[in-house]
Amino acid sequence: GCNLYFSQIEELMFELSMWRCNDELRDRAEELHRASKKAAAKHYIEFWKQIPPNEPYRVMLGYVRDKLYYTRERSRHLLTTGFSEIPEDWAFSNVEEFLEPLELCYRSLCASGDTTVADGSLLDFLRQVSTFGLSLVKLDIRQESERHTDVLDAITTHLGIGSYREWPEEQRQEWLLSELRGKRPLLGSDLPETEEVADVLGTFRVLAELPA
């Protein structure tokens, strides 16, 4: 979850307070520091103070922390309202964007002779992010199974192939597997939608836009 990621980043920021780094990280940290100074205001937690440029690892990890915060908030907004004022480029769009600055810190530590430090908590965190990705927010996307049945019944009825609700379990599974293997879109723009059906479909459409 996101809170676990935040706590681990904070621990890494405390641990990686050294100044020695490779040129790649130094240049990137200076660039991020200049960009943060130009920002007129911070829209995240106010006690997150600006990190001095002579602590390049903390600058980089602070950037990761801030972008992770925006990713979480944007995902929440999209799920609850379908819209967010947070620009898309303020958030991570995929796990590769999340990993890149962490991998930069790892390379720099190794290049600077701090391999033992690199292979400690930072490597553990890299492995965790690689495994679990951007599962940042514990989103309650569960809905009553009966509502999912209503949606599938509306689809099969509209397609003229019968009532999903009345099918035996074996027929349901056979049809669902067939649709999953197929390449054509399941839903057409002319599908009649009750308020309940529209709500379920809207939830899945929003989930499809969230970071993977």
Coordinates of C-alpha atoms in Angstrom, one line a residue:
G1 CA 0.0 0.0 0.0
C2 CA 0.9 3.6 -0.4
N3 CA 1.5 4.2 3.3
L4 CA 4.1 1.4 3.4
Y5 CA 5.9 3.0 0.4
F6 CA 5.9 6.4 2.2
S7 CA 7.4 5.1 5.4
Q8 CA 10.1 3.2 3.5
I9 CA 11.0 6.3 1.5
E10 CA 11.3 8.3 4.7
E11 CA 13.6 5.7 6.2
L12 CA 15.8 5.8 3.1
M13 CA 15.9 9.6 3.2
F14 CA 17.2 9.3 6.8
E15 CA 19.7 6.6 5.8
L16 CA 21.0 8.1 2.6
S17 CA 22.1 11.5 3.9
M18 CA 25.6 11.2 2.3
W19 CA 26.8 13.8 -0.2
R20 CA 29.2 11.6 -2.2
C21 CA 27.6 10.5 -5.5
N22 CA 28.3 10.1 -9.2
D23 CA 27.9 12.9 -11.8
E24 CA 24.6 11.6 -13.1
L25 CA 22.9 11.8 -9.7
R26 CA 24.5 15.2 -8.9
D27 CA 23.3 16.7 -12.1
R28 CA 19.8 15.3 -11.6
A29 CA 19.6 16.5 -8.0
E30 CA 20.7 20.0 -8.9
E31 CA 18.1 20.1 -11.7
L32 CA 15.3 18.9 -9.3
H33 CA 16.5 21.4 -6.6
R34 CA 16.3 24.3 -9.1
A35 CA 12.9 23.2 -10.2
S36 CA 11.6 23.0 -6.7
K37 CA 12.8 26.6 -5.9
K38 CA 10.8 27.9 -8.8
A39 CA 7.6 26.4 -7.5
A40 CA 5.4 29.2 -6.2
A41 CA 3.7 26.9 -3.6
K42 CA 3.7 23.3 -2.5
H43 CA 0.3 21.6 -2.6
Y44 CA 1.3 18.6 -0.5
I45 CA 2.0 18.3 3.2
E46 CA 3.5 21.6 4.4
F47 CA 6.1 20.2 6.7
W48 CA 8.0 18.6 3.8
K49 CA 10.7 21.2 3.7
Q50 CA 13.0 21.7 0.7
I51 CA 16.1 19.5 0.9
P52 CA 19.5 21.2 0.3
P53 CA 21.3 20.3 -2.9
N54 CA 24.3 18.9 -1.1
E55 CA 22.2 15.9 -0.1
P56 CA 21.6 14.5 -3.6
Y57 CA 20.1 11.1 -2.5
R58 CA 17.6 12.9 -0.2
V59 CA 16.7 15.3 -3.0
M60 CA 16.0 12.4 -5.4
L61 CA 14.0 10.5 -2.8
G62 CA 12.1 13.6 -1.9
Y63 CA 11.1 13.9 -5.5
V64 CA 9.9 10.2 -5.5
R65 CA 8.0 10.8 -2.3
D66 CA 6.3 14.0 -3.7
K67 CA 5.4 12.3 -7.0
L68 CA 4.1 9.3 -5.1
Y69 CA 1.8 11.6 -3.1
Y70 CA 0.4 13.2 -6.2
T71 CA -0.1 9.7 -7.8
R72 CA -2.2 8.6 -4.8
E73 CA -4.3 11.8 -4.7
R74 CA -4.9 11.8 -8.4
S75 CA -6.0 8.1 -8.3
R76 CA -8.4 8.9 -5.5
H77 CA -9.9 11.9 -7.3
L78 CA -10.4 9.8 -10.5
L79 CA -12.1 7.0 -8.6
T80 CA -14.4 9.2 -6.6
T81 CA -15.3 11.9 -9.2
G82 CA -13.8 10.8 -12.5
F83 CA -11.7 14.0 -12.6
S84 CA -8.6 15.4 -11.0
E85 CA -7.1 18.8 -11.0
I86 CA -3.7 17.3 -10.5
P87 CA -1.9 17.2 -13.8
E88 CA -1.1 13.8 -15.2
D89 CA 2.6 14.5 -15.5
W90 CA 2.8 15.2 -11.7
A91 CA 2.1 11.6 -11.0
F92 CA 3.7 8.3 -11.9
S93 CA 2.0 6.7 -14.9
N94 CA 3.8 3.4 -14.7
V95 CA 6.2 1.4 -12.5
E96 CA 9.2 2.2 -14.7
E97 CA 8.9 5.9 -13.8
F98 CA 8.8 4.9 -10.2
L99 CA 11.9 2.7 -10.4
E100 CA 14.1 5.0 -12.5
P101 CA 15.1 7.5 -9.8
L102 CA 15.6 4.6 -7.3
E103 CA 17.8 2.8 -9.8
L104 CA 19.8 6.0 -10.3
C105 CA 20.4 6.2 -6.6
Y106 CA 21.5 2.5 -6.6
R107 CA 24.0 3.0 -9.5
S108 CA 25.4 6.1 -7.8
L109 CA 26.0 4.3 -4.5
C110 CA 27.8 1.5 -6.3
A111 CA 29.9 3.9 -8.4
S112 CA 30.9 5.8 -5.2
G113 CA 32.0 2.7 -3.4
D114 CA 29.0 2.4 -1.1
T115 CA 27.9 -1.0 -2.4
T116 CA 27.1 -2.3 1.1
V117 CA 24.6 0.6 1.5
A118 CA 23.2 0.1 -2.0
D119 CA 22.6 -3.6 -1.3
G120 CA 20.7 -2.9 1.9
S121 CA 17.4 -1.2 2.4
L122 CA 17.5 0.5 -1.1
L123 CA 17.8 -2.8 -2.9
D124 CA 15.1 -4.3 -0.8
F125 CA 12.8 -1.4 -1.7
L126 CA 13.7 -1.7 -5.4
R127 CA 12.7 -5.4 -5.3
Q128 CA 9.4 -4.6 -3.5
V129 CA 8.5 -1.9 -6.1
S130 CA 9.4 -4.3 -8.9
T131 CA 7.2 -7.0 -7.5
F132 CA 4.1 -5.0 -6.4
G133 CA 4.3 -2.0 -8.7
L134 CA 2.0 1.0 -8.3
S135 CA -0.6 -0.7 -6.0
L136 CA -0.5 2.6 -4.1
V137 CA -3.9 3.1 -2.7
K138 CA -6.1 0.6 -1.0
L139 CA -9.0 1.3 -3.2
D140 CA -12.3 -0.2 -2.2
I141 CA -13.4 -1.4 -5.7
R142 CA -15.4 -4.3 -4.4
Q143 CA -19.0 -4.2 -5.4
E144 CA -21.8 -6.7 -4.7
S145 CA -21.5 -9.7 -7.1
E146 CA -25.2 -9.2 -7.8
R147 CA -24.5 -5.9 -9.4
H148 CA -21.9 -7.5 -11.7
T149 CA -24.5 -10.1 -12.6
D150 CA -26.9 -7.3 -13.6
V151 CA -24.3 -5.8 -15.9
L152 CA -23.5 -9.1 -17.6
D153 CA -27.2 -9.9 -17.9
A154 CA -27.8 -6.5 -19.6
I155 CA -24.9 -7.3 -22.0
T156 CA -26.1 -10.8 -23.0
T157 CA -29.7 -9.7 -23.3
H158 CA -28.7 -6.8 -25.5
L159 CA -26.6 -9.1 -27.7
G160 CA -29.6 -11.4 -28.1
I161 CA -27.8 -14.5 -26.7
G162 CA -30.0 -15.1 -23.7
S163 CA -30.0 -14.1 -20.0
Y164 CA -26.7 -14.4 -18.2
R165 CA -28.7 -14.5 -14.9
E166 CA -30.5 -17.6 -16.0
W167 CA -27.5 -19.5 -17.3
P168 CA -26.0 -22.3 -15.3
E169 CA -22.5 -21.7 -13.9
E170 CA -20.8 -23.8 -16.6
Q171 CA -22.4 -21.8 -19.4
R172 CA -21.4 -18.6 -17.7
Q173 CA -17.8 -19.6 -17.4
E174 CA -17.7 -20.9 -21.0
W175 CA -19.1 -17.6 -22.3
L176 CA -16.8 -15.4 -20.2
L177 CA -13.7 -17.4 -21.2
S178 CA -14.7 -17.1 -24.9
E179 CA -15.0 -13.3 -24.5
L180 CA -11.7 -13.0 -22.7
R181 CA -10.0 -14.8 -25.6
G182 CA -11.7 -12.7 -28.2
K183 CA -10.4 -9.4 -29.7
R184 CA -13.6 -7.6 -30.4
P185 CA -15.0 -5.0 -27.9
L186 CA -17.6 -6.5 -25.6
L187 CA -19.5 -3.3 -25.1
G188 CA -21.1 -1.2 -27.7
S189 CA -22.1 2.5 -27.4
D190 CA -25.8 1.5 -27.8
L191 CA -26.0 -0.7 -24.7
P192 CA -29.0 0.3 -22.6
E193 CA -27.8 1.3 -19.1
T194 CA -29.7 1.6 -15.9
E195 CA -28.2 3.8 -13.2
E196 CA -26.8 0.7 -11.5
V197 CA -25.3 -0.7 -14.6
A198 CA -23.8 2.6 -15.5
D199 CA -22.3 2.9 -12.1
V200 CA -20.5 -0.5 -12.3
L201 CA -19.3 0.2 -15.9
G202 CA -18.1 3.7 -14.8
T203 CA -16.0 2.2 -12.0
F204 CA -14.2 -0.2 -14.4
R205 CA -13.6 2.6 -16.9
V206 CA -11.9 4.7 -14.2
L207 CA -9.9 1.8 -12.9
A208 CA -8.6 1.2 -16.5
E209 CA -7.1 4.8 -16.4
L210 CA -5.3 4.3 -13.1
P211 CA -1.6 3.6 -13.1
A212 CA -0.7 -0.1 -13.5

